[in-house]
Coordinates of C-alpha atoms in Angstrom, one line a residue:
M1 CA 0.0 0.0 0.0
N2 CA 1.3 3.5 -0.9
G3 CA 0.2 6.2 1.6
F4 CA -3.3 7.1 2.5
P5 CA -6.0 4.7 1.2
W6 CA -7.7 7.3 -0.9
L7 CA -9.5 4.9 -3.3
T8 CA -10.9 2.9 -0.3
V9 CA -12.2 6.2 1.2
A10 CA -13.7 7.2 -2.2
G11 CA -15.7 4.0 -2.3
A12 CA -16.6 4.0 1.4
V13 CA -18.1 7.5 1.6
P14 CA -21.1 6.7 -0.6
L15 CA -21.5 3.4 1.1
L16 CA -21.6 5.1 4.5
G17 CA -24.1 7.6 3.1
A18 CA -26.4 4.6 2.1
I19 CA -26.1 3.2 5.5
V20 CA -26.9 6.6 7.2
I21 CA -29.9 7.1 5.0
A22 CA -31.1 3.5 5.6
L23 CA -30.9 4.2 9.4
V24 CA -33.2 7.2 9.1
P25 CA -36.2 6.1 11.2
G26 CA -39.3 5.2 9.2
L27 CA -42.8 6.5 9.9
P28 CA -46.0 4.5 10.6
A29 CA -48.4 4.1 7.7
D30 CA -50.8 6.5 9.3
S31 CA -48.3 9.4 9.7
A32 CA -49.1 12.8 8.4
E33 CA -48.2 13.5 4.8
A34 CA -46.0 16.5 5.9
D35 CA -44.0 14.2 8.2
R36 CA -43.4 11.8 5.3
T37 CA -42.4 14.5 3.0
A38 CA -40.0 16.0 5.5
R39 CA -38.4 12.4 6.1
G40 CA -38.0 11.9 2.3
L41 CA -36.4 15.4 2.0
L42 CA -33.9 14.5 4.6
A43 CA -32.9 11.3 2.7
K44 CA -32.5 13.3 -0.5
Q45 CA -30.3 15.9 1.3
L46 CA -28.1 13.3 2.8
A47 CA -27.7 11.5 -0.5
L48 CA -26.7 14.8 -2.2
A49 CA -24.3 15.7 0.7
F50 CA -22.5 12.3 0.6
S51 CA -22.3 12.3 -3.2
L52 CA -20.7 15.8 -3.1
L53 CA -18.3 14.6 -0.4
T54 CA -17.3 11.7 -2.7
L55 CA -16.7 14.2 -5.5
V56 CA -14.4 16.1 -3.3
V57 CA -12.4 13.0 -2.5
V58 CA -12.1 12.1 -6.1
I59 CA -11.0 15.6 -7.0
I60 CA -8.3 15.3 -4.4
I61 CA -7.2 12.0 -6.0
A62 CA -7.2 13.7 -9.5
V63 CA -5.0 16.6 -8.2
K64 CA -2.6 14.3 -6.5
F65 CA -2.3 11.9 -9.5
Q66 CA 1.1 12.3 -11.1
V67 CA 0.9 12.6 -14.9
G68 CA 3.8 10.7 -16.2
G69 CA 4.4 9.0 -13.0
P70 CA 4.0 5.3 -12.2
N71 CA 1.4 3.6 -14.3
Y72 CA -0.8 2.6 -11.3
Q73 CA -1.0 5.0 -8.5
F74 CA -2.9 5.1 -5.1
T75 CA -2.3 1.3 -4.9
E76 CA -3.6 -0.7 -2.0
I77 CA -3.2 -4.5 -1.6
Y78 CA -4.4 -6.7 1.3
S79 CA -4.7 -10.4 1.4
W80 CA -8.4 -11.2 1.3
I81 CA -8.8 -15.0 0.8
P82 CA -5.2 -16.4 1.1
A83 CA -6.2 -19.9 0.3
F84 CA -7.3 -18.9 -3.2
G85 CA -4.9 -16.0 -3.8
V86 CA -7.6 -13.4 -3.7
H87 CA -6.6 -9.9 -2.7
Y88 CA -8.3 -6.6 -1.9
A89 CA -6.2 -4.7 -4.4
L90 CA -6.9 -1.3 -5.8
G91 CA -5.1 1.2 -8.0
V92 CA -5.8 3.6 -10.9
D93 CA -4.1 4.4 -14.2
G94 CA -5.1 7.4 -16.3
I95 CA -8.0 5.5 -17.9
A96 CA -9.5 4.4 -14.6
L97 CA -9.1 7.8 -13.0
V98 CA -11.1 9.6 -15.7
L99 CA -13.9 7.1 -15.4
I100 CA -14.0 7.3 -11.7
A101 CA -14.1 11.1 -12.0
M102 CA -16.9 10.8 -14.5
S103 CA -18.9 8.6 -12.1
A104 CA -18.3 11.1 -9.2
V105 CA -19.5 14.0 -11.4
L106 CA -22.6 12.3 -12.6
M107 CA -23.9 11.1 -9.2
P108 CA -24.8 14.4 -7.6
V109 CA -26.2 15.5 -10.9
V110 CA -28.4 12.5 -11.1
I111 CA -29.6 12.9 -7.5
L112 CA -30.6 16.5 -8.1
A113 CA -32.4 15.6 -11.3
S114 CA -34.1 12.6 -9.6
W115 CA -35.4 14.7 -6.7
N116 CA -39.1 13.7 -7.3
D117 CA -38.6 10.3 -9.1
A118 CA -39.5 8.2 -6.0
E119 CA -42.6 10.2 -5.0
S120 CA -45.1 7.7 -6.6
G121 CA -45.6 6.0 -3.2
R122 CA -44.7 2.4 -4.5
H123 CA -41.5 2.3 -2.4
S124 CA -39.7 4.5 0.1
V125 CA -37.7 7.6 -1.0
K126 CA -34.8 6.7 1.2
T127 CA -34.5 3.2 -0.4
Y128 CA -34.2 4.8 -3.8
F129 CA -31.4 7.2 -2.9
S130 CA -29.7 4.5 -0.7
L131 CA -29.5 2.3 -3.8
M132 CA -28.0 5.1 -5.8
L133 CA -25.1 5.6 -3.3
V134 CA -24.5 1.8 -3.1
L135 CA -24.3 1.8 -6.9
E136 CA -21.7 4.6 -6.7
T137 CA -19.5 2.5 -4.4
M138 CA -19.7 -0.4 -6.9
M139 CA -18.8 1.9 -9.8
I140 CA -15.7 3.2 -8.1
G141 CA -14.7 -0.3 -7.0
V142 CA -15.0 -1.8 -10.5
F143 CA -12.8 0.8 -12.1
A144 CA -10.3 0.7 -9.3
A145 CA -9.9 -3.1 -8.8
T146 CA -6.6 -4.6 -9.7
D147 CA -7.5 -8.1 -8.6
V148 CA -9.5 -9.9 -11.2
F149 CA -11.7 -11.7 -8.6
L150 CA -12.4 -8.4 -6.8
F151 CA -13.3 -6.9 -10.2
Y152 CA -15.7 -9.7 -10.8
V153 CA -17.3 -9.2 -7.5
F154 CA -18.0 -5.5 -8.2
F155 CA -19.0 -6.3 -11.7
E156 CA -21.8 -8.6 -10.5
A157 CA -22.7 -6.6 -7.4
M158 CA -23.6 -3.6 -9.5
L159 CA -26.5 -5.5 -11.0
V160 CA -28.4 -5.7 -7.6
P161 CA -29.1 -1.9 -7.0
M162 CA -29.7 -1.3 -10.7
Y163 CA -32.1 -4.2 -10.9
F164 CA -34.3 -2.7 -8.1
M165 CA -34.0 0.8 -9.4
I166 CA -35.4 -0.3 -12.8
G167 CA -37.9 -2.9 -11.5
S168 CA -39.3 -1.0 -8.5
Y169 CA -39.0 2.7 -9.5
G170 CA -39.3 2.5 -13.3
V171 CA -42.3 3.1 -15.6
G172 CA -44.2 1.0 -18.1
R173 CA -42.9 -2.5 -18.5
R174 CA -40.3 -1.9 -15.7
Q175 CA -40.4 -5.5 -14.3
Y176 CA -39.9 -7.0 -17.8
A177 CA -37.1 -4.7 -18.5
A178 CA -35.4 -5.3 -15.1
V179 CA -35.6 -9.1 -15.5
K180 CA -34.3 -9.0 -19.1
F181 CA -31.4 -6.7 -17.9
L182 CA -30.6 -9.0 -15.1
L183 CA -30.7 -12.2 -17.2
Y184 CA -28.5 -10.8 -20.0
S185 CA -25.9 -9.6 -17.4
L186 CA -25.9 -12.8 -15.4
F187 CA -25.3 -14.9 -18.5
G188 CA -22.3 -12.7 -19.4
G189 CA -21.2 -12.8 -15.8
L190 CA -21.3 -16.6 -15.8
L191 CA -19.1 -16.8 -18.8
M192 CA -16.6 -14.4 -17.2
L193 CA -16.6 -16.4 -13.9
V194 CA -15.6 -19.5 -15.9
A195 CA -12.7 -17.5 -17.5
V196 CA -11.7 -16.0 -14.1
I197 CA -11.4 -19.4 -12.6
A198 CA -9.5 -20.6 -15.6
L199 CA -7.1 -17.7 -15.3
Y200 CA -6.3 -18.8 -11.7
V201 CA -5.7 -22.3 -12.8
Y202 CA -3.5 -21.5 -15.8
S203 CA -1.5 -18.9 -13.8
A204 CA -0.2 -21.7 -11.5
H205 CA 3.1 -22.8 -13.0
A206 CA 6.6 -23.9 -11.9
G207 CA 5.3 -24.8 -8.4
H208 CA 3.9 -21.3 -7.8
P209 CA 0.3 -20.9 -6.7
G210 CA -2.3 -19.3 -8.9
T211 CA -3.1 -15.6 -8.6
F212 CA -5.8 -13.2 -9.4
L213 CA -3.6 -10.1 -9.3
F214 CA -3.8 -8.2 -12.6
Q215 CA -0.1 -7.2 -12.6
D216 CA 1.0 -10.8 -12.1
L217 CA -1.4 -12.1 -14.7
T218 CA 0.1 -9.9 -17.3
H219 CA 3.4 -11.7 -17.1
V220 CA 1.8 -15.2 -17.4
A221 CA 2.4 -16.7 -20.9
F222 CA -0.8 -18.3 -21.9
S223 CA -0.8 -20.5 -25.1
P224 CA -2.6 -19.1 -28.1
T225 CA -5.5 -21.5 -27.8
V226 CA -6.0 -20.8 -24.1
Q227 CA -5.9 -17.0 -24.8
K228 CA -8.6 -17.3 -27.4
W229 CA -11.1 -19.1 -25.1
L230 CA -10.4 -16.9 -22.1
F231 CA -10.7 -13.8 -24.3
L232 CA -14.1 -14.9 -25.4
G233 CA -15.2 -15.5 -21.8
F234 CA -14.3 -11.9 -20.9
F235 CA -15.2 -10.3 -24.1
I236 CA -18.8 -11.6 -24.4
A237 CA -19.5 -10.5 -20.8
F238 CA -18.1 -7.0 -21.7
A239 CA -20.0 -6.9 -25.0
I240 CA -23.2 -7.5 -23.2
K241 CA -22.5 -4.9 -20.6
A242 CA -21.4 -2.3 -23.2
P243 CA -23.6 -3.2 -25.2
L244 CA -22.2 -4.1 -28.5
W245 CA -24.3 -5.3 -31.4
P246 CA -25.8 -8.0 -31.4
F247 CA -25.7 -8.3 -27.6
H248 CA -27.6 -4.9 -27.3
T249 CA -31.3 -5.8 -27.1
W250 CA -31.7 -5.4 -23.4
L251 CA -30.6 -1.8 -23.4
P252 CA -33.5 -0.1 -25.2
D253 CA -36.1 -1.8 -22.9
A254 CA -34.1 -1.0 -19.8
A255 CA -33.5 2.6 -20.6
T256 CA -37.1 3.2 -21.7
A257 CA -38.5 1.7 -18.4
S258 CA -36.0 3.5 -16.1
Q259 CA -36.4 6.8 -14.6
P260 CA -34.2 9.4 -16.4
G261 CA -31.7 9.5 -13.7
T262 CA -31.4 5.7 -13.5
A263 CA -31.0 5.7 -17.3
V264 CA -28.1 8.2 -17.0
L265 CA -26.3 5.9 -14.6
L266 CA -27.1 2.8 -16.7
V267 CA -25.9 4.2 -20.0
G268 CA -23.5 6.8 -18.7
V269 CA -21.5 4.7 -16.2
M270 CA -22.5 1.0 -15.9
D271 CA -22.2 0.3 -19.7
K272 CA -18.7 1.9 -19.6
V273 CA -17.6 -1.0 -17.4
G274 CA -17.9 -3.1 -20.6
T275 CA -15.6 -1.0 -22.7
F276 CA -13.3 -0.4 -19.8
G277 CA -12.9 -4.1 -19.3
M278 CA -12.0 -4.6 -23.0
I279 CA -9.1 -2.2 -22.6
R280 CA -8.0 -3.4 -19.2
Y281 CA -8.5 -7.1 -19.4
C282 CA -9.1 -8.3 -22.9
L283 CA -6.2 -6.4 -24.5
Q284 CA -3.7 -6.6 -21.8
L285 CA -4.2 -10.2 -20.5
F286 CA -4.8 -11.8 -24.0
P287 CA -2.8 -9.7 -26.4
A288 CA -2.5 -12.4 -29.1
A289 CA -6.2 -13.3 -29.0
S290 CA -7.1 -9.6 -29.2
R291 CA -5.1 -9.3 -32.4
Y292 CA -6.7 -12.5 -33.7
F293 CA -10.3 -11.4 -33.0
T294 CA -9.8 -7.7 -34.1
P295 CA -11.2 -8.1 -37.6
L296 CA -14.4 -9.6 -36.3
I297 CA -14.8 -7.1 -33.6
L298 CA -14.3 -4.2 -36.0
V299 CA -17.1 -5.6 -38.2
L300 CA -19.5 -5.8 -35.1
A301 CA -18.5 -2.3 -34.1
V302 CA -19.2 -0.8 -37.6
I303 CA -22.6 -2.8 -37.8
G304 CA -23.4 -1.3 -34.3
I305 CA -22.7 2.2 -35.4
L306 CA -24.9 2.0 -38.5
Y307 CA -27.6 -0.2 -36.9
G308 CA -28.0 2.0 -33.9
A309 CA -28.2 5.2 -35.9
I310 CA -30.7 3.8 -38.5
V311 CA -33.0 2.3 -35.9
A312 CA -32.8 5.5 -33.8
I313 CA -34.2 7.5 -36.7
G314 CA -37.5 5.5 -36.6
Q315 CA -38.1 5.6 -32.9
R316 CA -41.3 7.3 -31.6
D317 CA -40.3 7.2 -27.9
L318 CA -37.9 9.9 -26.6
K319 CA -35.9 7.6 -24.2
R320 CA -35.8 4.7 -26.6
L321 CA -34.4 6.9 -29.3
I322 CA -31.6 8.1 -27.0
A323 CA -30.9 4.5 -26.0
Y324 CA -30.4 3.5 -29.7
T325 CA -28.1 6.5 -30.2
S326 CA -26.0 5.1 -27.4
I327 CA -25.7 1.7 -29.2
S328 CA -24.3 3.6 -32.1
H329 CA -21.9 5.5 -29.9
F330 CA -20.7 2.3 -28.2
G331 CA -19.9 1.1 -31.7
F332 CA -17.5 4.0 -32.1
I333 CA -15.9 3.3 -28.7
V334 CA -15.2 -0.4 -29.5
L335 CA -13.9 0.6 -32.9
G336 CA -11.4 2.9 -31.3
I337 CA -10.4 0.3 -28.8
F338 CA -9.6 -2.4 -31.3
A339 CA -8.1 -0.2 -34.0
L340 CA -5.1 -0.6 -31.8
T341 CA -3.6 2.9 -32.4
T342 CA -2.8 5.5 -29.9
Q343 CA -5.1 8.1 -31.4
A344 CA -8.1 5.7 -31.7
Q345 CA -7.8 4.4 -28.1
T346 CA -7.2 7.8 -26.6
G347 CA -10.3 8.9 -28.5
A348 CA -12.3 5.8 -27.3
T349 CA -11.4 6.5 -23.7
L350 CA -12.3 10.2 -24.1
Y351 CA -15.5 9.1 -25.9
M352 CA -16.6 7.2 -22.8
V353 CA -16.4 10.3 -20.7
N354 CA -18.0 12.6 -23.3
H355 CA -20.8 10.1 -24.1
A356 CA -21.7 10.0 -20.4
F357 CA -22.0 13.8 -20.3
S358 CA -23.8 14.4 -23.6
T359 CA -26.2 11.4 -23.3
G360 CA -26.7 12.1 -19.6
A361 CA -27.8 15.7 -20.5
L362 CA -30.1 14.3 -23.2
F363 CA -31.8 11.9 -20.8
L364 CA -32.1 14.5 -18.0
V365 CA -33.7 17.1 -20.2
A366 CA -36.0 14.5 -21.8
G367 CA -36.9 13.5 -18.3
F368 CA -37.9 17.0 -17.3
M369 CA -40.1 17.2 -20.5
I370 CA -41.7 13.9 -19.7
A371 CA -42.4 14.9 -16.1
R372 CA -44.3 17.9 -17.3
R373 CA -46.1 16.4 -20.3
R374 CA -46.6 12.9 -18.8
S375 CA -45.7 11.3 -22.1
Q376 CA -42.6 9.7 -23.7
R377 CA -44.0 9.9 -27.2
I378 CA -42.2 12.3 -29.5
A379 CA -45.5 13.0 -31.3
D380 CA -47.0 14.5 -28.1
Y381 CA -44.7 17.4 -28.2
G382 CA -44.2 20.4 -30.5
G383 CA -43.3 24.1 -30.2
V384 CA -41.7 23.6 -26.8
Y385 CA -39.0 26.3 -27.6
Q386 CA -41.7 29.0 -27.6
V387 CA -42.8 28.2 -24.0
A388 CA -39.6 26.8 -22.4
P389 CA -36.8 28.4 -24.4
V390 CA -34.1 27.5 -21.8
M391 CA -35.1 23.8 -21.8
A392 CA -35.1 23.9 -25.6
G393 CA -31.7 25.5 -25.8
L394 CA -30.0 23.0 -23.4
F395 CA -31.7 20.1 -25.3
L396 CA -30.2 21.5 -28.5
V397 CA -26.7 21.8 -27.1
A398 CA -26.9 18.2 -25.7
G399 CA -28.2 17.0 -29.0
L400 CA -25.5 18.7 -30.9
A401 CA -23.0 17.1 -28.7
G402 CA -24.7 13.8 -29.6
L403 CA -23.9 14.4 -33.2
S404 CA -20.3 15.6 -32.4
L405 CA -20.5 19.1 -33.5
P406 CA -17.0 20.8 -33.7
G407 CA -16.5 23.0 -30.6
L408 CA -18.0 20.4 -28.2
S409 CA -15.9 17.7 -26.6
T410 CA -17.6 14.8 -28.3
F411 CA -16.2 16.0 -31.7
I412 CA -12.6 15.6 -30.4
S413 CA -13.2 12.0 -29.2
E414 CA -15.0 11.0 -32.3
F415 CA -12.4 12.7 -34.6
L416 CA -9.6 10.8 -32.8
V417 CA -11.4 7.5 -33.2
L418 CA -11.9 7.9 -36.8
I419 CA -8.5 9.2 -37.7
G420 CA -6.7 6.6 -35.6
T421 CA -8.8 3.9 -37.1
F422 CA -8.2 5.1 -40.7
S423 CA -4.5 4.9 -40.2
R424 CA -4.8 1.1 -39.9
Y425 CA -8.3 0.1 -41.1
K426 CA -9.4 2.4 -43.8
V427 CA -12.5 0.5 -44.9
A428 CA -13.9 0.3 -41.3
A429 CA -13.3 4.0 -40.7
S430 CA -15.0 4.9 -44.0
F431 CA -18.1 3.0 -43.2
A432 CA -18.1 4.3 -39.6
T433 CA -18.0 7.9 -40.9
A434 CA -21.5 7.3 -42.3
G435 CA -22.6 7.2 -38.7
I436 CA -21.9 11.0 -38.4
V437 CA -24.4 11.7 -41.2
L438 CA -27.0 9.5 -39.6
A439 CA -26.5 11.1 -36.2
S440 CA -27.3 14.5 -37.7
I441 CA -30.5 13.1 -39.0
Y442 CA -31.8 11.5 -35.8
I443 CA -30.8 14.3 -33.5
L444 CA -32.1 17.2 -35.7
W445 CA -35.3 15.4 -36.6
M446 CA -35.9 14.7 -32.9
Y447 CA -35.3 18.3 -32.1
Q448 CA -37.6 19.5 -34.9
R449 CA -40.4 17.3 -33.9
T450 CA -40.3 18.2 -30.2
M451 CA -39.1 21.8 -30.0
T452 CA -40.1 23.6 -33.2
G453 CA -43.3 24.1 -35.1
P454 CA -46.6 25.3 -33.7
V455 CA -47.2 25.0 -30.0
R456 CA -49.4 22.0 -29.2
P457 CA -52.2 22.8 -26.7
E458 CA -50.9 20.1 -24.3
V459 CA -47.5 21.9 -23.9
A460 CA -48.8 25.5 -23.9
D461 CA -48.6 25.8 -20.1
M462 CA -45.3 23.8 -19.8
P463 CA -43.0 25.6 -17.3
D464 CA -39.3 26.2 -18.1
L465 CA -36.5 24.6 -16.2
R466 CA -36.5 25.3 -12.4
P467 CA -33.3 26.3 -10.5
R468 CA -32.8 22.7 -9.3
E469 CA -33.0 21.3 -12.7
L470 CA -30.6 23.9 -14.1
W471 CA -28.1 22.9 -11.4
A472 CA -28.5 19.3 -12.5
V473 CA -28.0 19.6 -16.3
G474 CA -26.0 22.8 -16.4
P475 CA -22.6 21.3 -15.2
L476 CA -22.8 18.6 -17.9
I477 CA -23.3 21.2 -20.7
A478 CA -20.5 23.3 -19.2
L479 CA -18.2 20.3 -19.3
L480 CA -19.1 19.6 -22.8
I481 CA -18.1 23.1 -23.9
V482 CA -15.0 23.4 -21.7
F483 CA -13.4 20.1 -22.8
G484 CA -14.5 20.9 -26.4
V485 CA -12.3 23.9 -26.3
Y486 CA -9.5 22.6 -24.0
P487 CA -9.3 18.8 -23.8
K488 CA -5.6 18.8 -22.8
P489 CA -6.1 18.0 -19.1
L490 CA -7.9 14.8 -19.9
L491 CA -5.7 13.8 -22.8
D492 CA -2.5 14.3 -20.6
V493 CA -3.9 11.8 -18.1
I494 CA -5.2 9.3 -20.6
N495 CA -2.3 9.1 -23.1
P496 CA 0.3 7.4 -20.8
A497 CA -2.2 4.6 -19.9
V498 CA -3.0 4.1 -23.6
H499 CA 0.7 3.8 -24.5
S500 CA 1.1 1.3 -21.7
T501 CA -1.9 -0.7 -22.9
L502 CA -0.7 -0.9 -26.5
S503 CA 2.8 -1.8 -25.4
Q504 CA 1.3 -4.8 -23.5
V505 CA -0.5 -5.8 -26.7
H506 CA 2.8 -5.5 -28.6
V507 CA 1.5 -3.1 -31.3
T508 CA 2.8 0.2 -32.5
D509 CA 1.2 3.0 -34.4
P510 CA 1.5 2.7 -38.3
R511 CA 4.2 4.8 -39.6
P512 CA 2.9 7.8 -41.8
Q513 CA 3.6 7.3 -45.4
H514 CA 5.3 10.5 -46.7
P515 CA 5.4 11.0 -50.4
Q516 CA 9.0 11.2 -51.7
P517 CA 10.0 14.5 -53.1
L518 CA 10.8 15.0 -56.8
G519 CA 14.3 14.2 -57.6
T520 CA 15.1 11.7 -54.8
V521 CA 14.3 8.3 -56.4
G522 CA 16.8 6.3 -58.5
T523 CA 19.5 8.0 -60.4
A524 CA 18.1 10.6 -62.7
R525 CA 18.4 14.2 -63.9
F526 CA 15.6 16.7 -63.4
Q527 CA 15.6 20.0 -65.3
L528 CA 14.3 22.8 -63.2
G529 CA 12.6 25.9 -64.5
N530 CA 15.5 28.2 -63.5
G531 CA 18.1 26.3 -65.5
Q532 CA 19.5 24.3 -62.7
T533 CA 19.9 20.6 -63.0
L534 CA 19.3 18.2 -60.1
V535 CA 21.1 14.9 -60.2
A536 CA 19.4 12.3 -57.9
S537 CA 21.3 9.2 -56.7
G538 CA 20.2 8.5 -53.2
G539 CA 20.1 12.3 -52.6
T540 CA 19.5 15.7 -54.2
Q541 CA 22.5 17.4 -55.7
N542 CA 22.8 21.1 -56.7
E543 CA 24.5 22.3 -59.9
K544 CA 27.9 22.1 -58.3
G545 CA 27.4 18.4 -57.4
S546 CA 27.3 18.9 -53.6
T547 CA 24.6 17.0 -51.7
P548 CA 22.8 19.0 -49.0

């Protein structure tokens, strides 16, 4: 362990908050409505306070992180289950750090936006916000774990609070969506558990016991066949979590049935565990298998980009449309990861953060609209910009971020993914570029149908955003603009981790092909317009025969 256990503290603070909220005394069923409202307000305030405290701890970690220092920092390691070589081991590189920071930023935003989401009376308010804080602990743990078994524990434990947040507090077919989400995730988790156990078995060699420590496993030489099978066990679990086409079908149902804040955590953070796992575990533990399966994965990623965008265009439900746009965006992220170039993988990591902010803002503003209109159907809106101009303006900025408009941070990440992919896989990058055109169609058409045109009678009295709602969505819009203008702080943190990952996969960036200048090939004479003669024989000579 190195110094103060900052990562443990960052994960413990929201868990402590969940316990404190759970210990808030309940009220009898016949209690006055005012008393129940006051008790619910206390639970919300506690949740917000603990989420902000977690954000402060994460900011301290980010400030203390040494760019260009050791690859893994704030490391902690304790023996947990000695008989099986399991450790409580934490540490962050640049990629894990930005994803933890992303999670810490989103949680207070989601709590503010979800202030009234648990008021339906089906379940207690304090349970809903306790589940959010428990989920935050799991999210920090899954990004910080450097023991594969510990990672698996957090990976599976995340399902529990999300299952109840969808199934108990969602809308529409919430129970169907929650069960579908759980079954898909458990199936992927089962495959990964088999691969995790196999990792331990194959890591035992030359009389040494097996290990689950990530750093030790990177030095184990697995045979090509073993790598391929273990890679598939991890990759399918991560592809379901991401989700990557064709493992995506649970996401539209889950996002549509979730409360907007729950959808932000589901799509903005939980799904990033899948793409993070591809970078951390698939590439670095199984480099030969990663290179072997790359062509297939690139095909799936490109199909996902185009399929998600095309299907999004035809959606009639606001939240379902945003969910399908995320499937397209995850295709871009996976494309960047497996292009195996520095630019593409840096862009993919940055894309994870930017997608969380842009899609989070879209879900939240859509949720504010739905709370007012009591409908998720796009056709039930029209002319909103005339009655709620601030809401319409923020929805437009979030939508433009979704189509990667230059000047917003999503443009930088998508540009890096495409240019990095093009340097090695030109055909894949060319097809993926069509996703940009399709994105402009589904975003602008959604905005046109909901915000422009004559004011529908049902939205004529729709109020604009309230101060609490502005405080929720405003920081996300601000971050999209700030990092669109100045992404250097994020890129400086991400780049060293990307270089380390690619070195572990034993790949280097393609060398740029510079055209050779006139007069430098073979042995030939070239007559210039000013009367000078250039003689080329491995170099360029002037008229006096000297070679510069």
